[in-house]
Amino acid sequence: MTAPRSPKVSPVSLPRLRLGVNIDHVATVRNARGGALPDPVRAALAAIAAGADGITAHLREDRRHIRDADMTRLKAEISKPLNFEMAATDEMVAIATRIAPHAVCLVPERREERTTEGGLDVVGQHARLKPVIAELARAGARVSLFVEPTREVVAASRAAGAPVVELHTGSWCEAFVAGETEKAKHEFARIAAAADEAAKLGLECHAGHGLDYDTARIVAAIPSVVELNIGHFLIGEAIFVGLAEAIGRMRAAMDEGRARAR
Ligand code: PXP
């Protein structure tokens, strides 16, 4: 008599973690001198050649880095999805509708901030965001809301009609880099809980802001997160190791983190 076979356990299959590369700060360097170099579209093409799954660019009201013509060229020249980051203003909705990117990420925007400092006030701005999300969706864009990692804001995002949330990882990354262990633990727990809530509500979950190799490796282990959007660190690393190498190392860090979640 042969021994009964142990049942086959199929490995949990997680959705692939996509890497969106934000090329805003290539434009920041270009604009420091005026002129056309370095070209953010060239950076986008190089990022895709190195393994980026998509390109993100933020057209700010003050055009401090990416300009309208960059967005038009990105849409025309890149072969991977374009994620158009923008404030929910009439001007930006008109531009996004014309350019028709694959995705739009709505972010809060204040002129005086150096970078996107917090998440959208989805509860307070419900009446504004809901029709904007609907209009962008009609134009064919997959709309995400950049939000603080709380269950309440994730639920409010769904109520506003967004199919995707991008969780703001900035506070966690700051605490992690500063070695503030307790604060980092607390912030990470908020991200994990918000990601769980997104999955429960049927929302696609992204994450981004302030990520480096170490923090990307850690956040990659949250199973419901399917996309990371990373810019400043990668463009900075590119100065030292080149953009392709920086993206390769980031991809490896993400894959390592993802493997731990299985
Ligand atoms: N996601 C969103 C919505 C952002 O606003 C930014 C910053 O532009 C990023 C991701 C990327 O952040 P970082 O440049 O710090 O990697």
Short mmCIF file of C-alpha atoms and ligand atoms in Angstrom, two decimals:
data_model
loop_
_atom_site.label_atom_id
_atom_site.label_comp_id
_atom_site.label_asym_id
_atom_site.label_seq_id
_atom_site.Cartn_x
_atom_site.Cartn_y
_atom_site.Cartn_z
CA MET A 1 0.00 0.00 0.00
CA THR A 2 1.38 3.37 -0.93
CA ALA A 3 1.41 6.17 1.58
CA PRO A 4 -1.18 8.83 0.97
CA ARG A 5 0.25 11.84 -0.77
CA SER A 6 0.26 15.06 1.12
CA PRO A 7 -2.07 17.56 -0.49
CA LYS A 8 -0.40 20.00 -2.82
CA VAL A 9 -0.21 23.45 -1.34
CA SER A 10 -0.32 26.03 -4.07
CA PRO A 11 1.78 29.08 -3.33
CA VAL A 12 -0.17 32.21 -2.59
CA SER A 13 0.09 34.22 -5.74
CA LEU A 14 0.39 37.91 -5.14
CA PRO A 15 -0.25 40.48 -7.80
CA ARG A 16 2.98 41.74 -9.33
CA LEU A 17 4.24 44.91 -7.71
CA ARG A 18 4.57 47.61 -10.35
CA LEU A 19 7.16 50.36 -10.26
CA GLY A 20 6.08 53.79 -11.45
CA VAL A 21 9.04 56.11 -11.90
CA ASN A 22 8.40 59.79 -11.27
CA ILE A 23 10.62 61.94 -13.51
CA ASP A 24 9.66 65.39 -12.13
CA HIS A 25 13.10 66.13 -10.80
CA VAL A 26 14.81 65.63 -14.12
CA ALA A 27 12.71 68.63 -15.14
CA THR A 28 13.71 70.41 -11.93
CA VAL A 29 17.37 70.16 -12.98
CA ARG A 30 16.53 71.24 -16.53
CA ASN A 31 14.62 74.27 -15.28
CA ALA A 32 17.48 75.32 -13.00
CA ARG A 33 19.34 76.40 -16.12
CA GLY A 34 16.54 77.07 -18.57
CA GLY A 35 17.01 75.31 -21.91
CA ALA A 36 16.06 71.76 -22.80
CA LEU A 37 18.51 69.52 -20.92
CA PRO A 38 18.29 67.13 -19.19
CA ASP A 39 15.20 66.02 -21.08
CA PRO A 40 12.58 64.36 -18.81
CA VAL A 41 11.18 62.39 -21.76
CA ARG A 42 14.61 60.88 -22.38
CA ALA A 43 14.69 59.95 -18.69
CA ALA A 44 11.25 58.34 -19.03
CA LEU A 45 12.40 56.27 -22.00
CA ALA A 46 15.54 55.23 -20.13
CA ALA A 47 13.47 54.34 -17.06
CA ILE A 48 11.20 52.14 -19.16
CA ALA A 49 14.19 50.47 -20.81
CA ALA A 50 15.50 49.76 -17.30
CA GLY A 51 12.27 48.12 -16.15
CA ALA A 52 9.85 50.84 -15.03
CA ASP A 53 6.25 49.71 -15.43
CA GLY A 54 4.98 53.24 -15.88
CA ILE A 55 5.97 56.89 -15.73
CA THR A 56 4.55 59.45 -13.35
CA ALA A 57 4.79 63.21 -13.83
CA HIS A 58 3.19 66.01 -11.81
CA LEU A 59 2.04 69.08 -13.71
CA ARG A 60 1.92 71.70 -10.98
CA GLU A 61 -0.01 74.90 -11.20
CA ASP A 62 3.27 76.87 -11.06
CA ARG A 63 5.00 74.57 -13.62
CA ARG A 64 8.07 74.44 -11.40
CA HIS A 65 9.27 71.20 -12.96
CA ILE A 66 7.08 69.40 -15.52
CA ARG A 67 5.56 71.64 -18.20
CA ASP A 68 2.57 71.18 -20.48
CA ALA A 69 4.77 70.27 -23.45
CA ASP A 70 6.48 67.54 -21.37
CA MET A 71 3.12 65.92 -20.71
CA THR A 72 2.19 66.02 -24.39
CA ARG A 73 5.52 64.48 -25.38
CA LEU A 74 5.36 61.84 -22.64
CA LYS A 75 1.96 60.71 -23.84
CA ALA A 76 3.17 60.56 -27.45
CA GLU A 77 6.58 58.99 -26.89
CA ILE A 78 6.45 56.45 -24.06
CA SER A 79 5.30 52.88 -24.50
CA LYS A 80 4.19 52.29 -20.88
CA PRO A 81 1.30 53.85 -18.93
CA LEU A 82 1.51 57.55 -18.12
CA ASN A 83 0.28 58.53 -14.67
CA PHE A 84 -0.61 62.25 -14.68
CA GLU A 85 -0.36 63.71 -11.19
CA MET A 86 -2.38 66.89 -10.70
CA ALA A 87 -4.56 69.00 -8.45
CA ALA A 88 -8.33 68.75 -8.96
CA THR A 89 -8.60 72.15 -10.65
CA ASP A 90 -10.60 73.04 -13.76
CA GLU A 91 -7.38 73.93 -15.59
CA MET A 92 -5.79 70.54 -14.88
CA VAL A 93 -8.94 68.58 -15.65
CA ALA A 94 -9.08 70.28 -19.07
CA ILE A 95 -5.41 69.45 -19.77
CA ALA A 96 -5.73 65.84 -18.59
CA THR A 97 -8.85 65.35 -20.66
CA ARG A 98 -6.97 66.57 -23.75
CA ILE A 99 -3.85 64.50 -23.12
CA ALA A 100 -5.82 61.39 -22.14
CA PRO A 101 -3.22 59.66 -19.95
CA HIS A 102 -3.66 56.08 -18.80
CA ALA A 103 -4.07 57.27 -15.21
CA VAL A 104 -4.57 60.40 -13.15
CA CYS A 105 -3.48 60.74 -9.54
CA LEU A 106 -5.24 63.59 -7.76
CA VAL A 107 -3.09 65.30 -5.15
CA PRO A 108 -3.49 68.31 -2.88
CA GLU A 109 -1.33 71.22 -3.95
CA ARG A 110 -0.14 74.34 -2.21
CA ARG A 111 2.13 76.79 -4.00
CA GLU A 112 4.44 77.30 -1.05
CA GLU A 113 5.09 73.58 -0.39
CA ARG A 114 8.32 71.98 -1.58
CA THR A 115 6.62 68.68 -2.31
CA THR A 116 3.17 67.15 -1.84
CA GLU A 117 2.97 67.43 1.92
CA GLY A 118 -0.15 65.58 2.91
CA GLY A 119 -2.99 63.56 1.48
CA LEU A 120 -6.17 64.87 -0.06
CA ASP A 121 -8.96 66.01 2.23
CA VAL A 122 -11.31 63.50 0.67
CA VAL A 123 -14.05 63.97 3.27
CA GLY A 124 -14.07 67.78 3.16
CA GLN A 125 -13.63 67.91 -0.63
CA HIS A 126 -16.15 65.17 -1.45
CA ALA A 127 -18.45 67.52 -3.40
CA ARG A 128 -15.53 68.75 -5.52
CA LEU A 129 -13.75 65.43 -6.02
CA LYS A 130 -16.71 63.27 -6.96
CA PRO A 131 -17.57 65.04 -10.24
CA VAL A 132 -13.88 65.49 -11.12
CA ILE A 133 -13.26 61.75 -10.68
CA ALA A 134 -16.33 60.99 -12.81
CA GLU A 135 -15.21 63.38 -15.55
CA LEU A 136 -11.68 61.98 -15.67
CA ALA A 137 -13.04 58.44 -15.70
CA ARG A 138 -15.30 59.34 -18.64
CA ALA A 139 -12.17 60.57 -20.42
CA GLY A 140 -10.72 57.08 -19.93
CA ALA A 141 -8.35 57.68 -17.02
CA ARG A 142 -7.95 55.33 -14.08
CA VAL A 143 -8.21 57.79 -11.20
CA SER A 144 -6.34 57.44 -7.94
CA LEU A 145 -6.48 59.67 -4.87
CA PHE A 146 -3.30 60.41 -2.95
CA VAL A 147 -4.34 60.02 0.68
CA GLU A 148 -3.10 59.79 4.23
CA PRO A 149 -3.05 56.15 5.28
CA THR A 150 -6.22 55.94 7.36
CA ARG A 151 -9.18 53.60 7.02
CA GLU A 152 -11.58 56.56 7.09
CA VAL A 153 -9.96 58.33 4.14
CA VAL A 154 -9.79 55.11 2.16
CA ALA A 155 -13.51 54.57 2.73
CA ALA A 156 -14.20 58.19 1.75
CA SER A 157 -12.20 57.66 -1.46
CA ARG A 158 -14.46 54.81 -2.42
CA ALA A 159 -17.52 56.91 -1.63
CA ALA A 160 -16.16 59.60 -3.96
CA GLY A 161 -15.96 57.02 -6.76
CA ALA A 162 -12.19 56.48 -6.96
CA PRO A 163 -11.14 52.97 -8.03
CA VAL A 164 -7.60 53.44 -6.67
CA VAL A 165 -5.93 55.01 -3.63
CA GLU A 166 -2.27 55.87 -3.32
CA LEU A 167 -1.20 55.81 0.31
CA HIS A 168 1.15 58.62 1.37
CA THR A 169 4.25 56.95 2.81
CA GLY A 170 6.07 60.22 3.60
CA SER A 171 5.63 60.30 7.40
CA TRP A 172 6.67 56.68 7.75
CA CYS A 173 9.74 57.14 5.53
CA GLU A 174 10.82 60.25 7.45
CA ALA A 175 10.54 58.45 10.78
CA PHE A 176 12.31 55.36 9.42
CA VAL A 177 15.24 57.33 8.00
CA ALA A 178 15.52 59.37 11.23
CA GLY A 179 15.73 56.15 13.24
CA GLU A 180 12.58 57.01 15.21
CA THR A 181 11.69 53.38 15.69
CA GLU A 182 8.45 53.72 17.64
CA LYS A 183 7.05 56.41 15.36
CA ALA A 184 8.08 54.41 12.28
CA LYS A 185 6.32 51.32 13.67
CA HIS A 186 3.18 53.32 14.30
CA GLU A 187 3.23 54.92 10.85
CA PHE A 188 3.84 51.60 9.13
CA ALA A 189 0.93 50.02 11.00
CA ARG A 190 -1.31 52.82 9.67
CA ILE A 191 -0.17 52.08 6.11
CA ALA A 192 -0.76 48.35 6.49
CA ALA A 193 -4.23 48.92 8.00
CA ALA A 194 -5.21 51.38 5.26
CA ALA A 195 -3.99 48.94 2.60
CA ASP A 196 -6.14 46.21 4.19
CA GLU A 197 -9.13 48.50 4.16
CA ALA A 198 -8.56 49.29 0.48
CA ALA A 199 -8.48 45.58 -0.35
CA LYS A 200 -11.62 44.98 1.70
CA LEU A 201 -13.45 47.72 -0.16
CA GLY A 202 -12.27 46.47 -3.55
CA LEU A 203 -9.97 49.41 -4.23
CA GLU A 204 -6.61 49.05 -5.94
CA CYS A 205 -3.88 50.19 -3.56
CA HIS A 206 -0.70 52.09 -4.46
CA ALA A 207 1.90 53.70 -2.22
CA GLY A 208 4.50 56.38 -2.58
CA HIS A 209 6.46 59.36 -1.33
CA GLY A 210 9.91 59.39 0.18
CA LEU A 211 10.63 55.73 -0.61
CA ASP A 212 14.21 54.47 -0.92
CA TYR A 213 15.58 50.94 -1.36
CA ASP A 214 15.01 50.01 2.30
CA THR A 215 11.52 51.41 2.69
CA ALA A 216 10.42 50.10 -0.73
CA ARG A 217 11.62 46.62 0.30
CA ILE A 218 9.51 46.80 3.46
CA VAL A 219 6.35 48.22 1.93
CA ALA A 220 6.57 45.67 -0.90
CA ALA A 221 5.65 42.99 1.62
CA ILE A 222 2.13 44.38 2.06
CA PRO A 223 0.20 42.03 -0.22
CA SER A 224 -2.56 44.43 -1.25
CA VAL A 225 -0.16 47.13 -2.46
CA VAL A 226 0.25 46.66 -6.22
CA GLU A 227 2.15 49.77 -7.31
CA LEU A 228 4.88 52.00 -5.87
CA ASN A 229 5.53 55.46 -7.28
CA ILE A 230 9.07 56.63 -6.65
CA GLY A 231 10.86 59.74 -7.87
CA HIS A 232 13.21 61.86 -5.81
CA PHE A 233 15.37 59.05 -4.45
CA LEU A 234 15.81 57.37 -7.84
CA ILE A 235 16.76 60.59 -9.61
CA GLY A 236 19.23 61.34 -6.81
CA GLU A 237 20.72 57.84 -6.98
CA ALA A 238 21.05 58.20 -10.74
CA ILE A 239 23.71 60.86 -10.15
CA PHE A 240 25.90 58.24 -8.51
CA VAL A 241 25.07 54.95 -10.21
CA GLY A 242 23.09 55.92 -13.31
CA LEU A 243 19.34 55.73 -13.78
CA ALA A 244 19.27 52.18 -15.15
CA GLU A 245 21.31 50.83 -12.24
CA ALA A 246 19.20 52.73 -9.68
CA ILE A 247 16.01 51.31 -11.18
CA GLY A 248 17.53 47.82 -11.33
CA ARG A 249 18.44 48.01 -7.64
CA MET A 250 14.99 49.32 -6.76
CA ARG A 251 13.35 46.50 -8.72
CA ALA A 252 15.51 43.98 -6.85
CA ALA A 253 14.61 45.53 -3.48
CA MET A 254 10.90 45.42 -4.33
CA ASP A 255 11.12 41.79 -5.50
CA GLU A 256 12.96 40.82 -2.33
CA GLY A 257 10.30 42.48 -0.16
CA ARG A 258 7.52 40.90 -2.17
CA ALA A 259 9.03 37.44 -1.80
CA ARG A 260 8.88 37.83 1.99
CA ALA A 261 5.13 38.30 1.80
CA ARG A 262 4.50 34.94 0.13
N1 PXP B 1 3.25 59.80 -5.29
C1 PXP B 1 2.76 61.05 -5.24
C2 PXP B 1 1.29 61.21 -5.31
C3 PXP B 1 3.60 62.18 -5.17
O1 PXP B 1 3.08 63.41 -5.10
C4 PXP B 1 4.99 61.97 -5.18
C5 PXP B 1 5.92 63.15 -5.16
O2 PXP B 1 5.78 63.87 -6.33
C6 PXP B 1 5.47 60.66 -5.26
C7 PXP B 1 4.58 59.58 -5.28
C8 PXP B 1 6.92 60.36 -5.31
O3 PXP B 1 7.56 60.81 -4.17
P1 PXP B 1 9.13 60.85 -4.13
O4 PXP B 1 9.57 61.83 -5.19
O5 PXP B 1 9.44 61.30 -2.76
O6 PXP B 1 9.61 59.46 -4.44
#
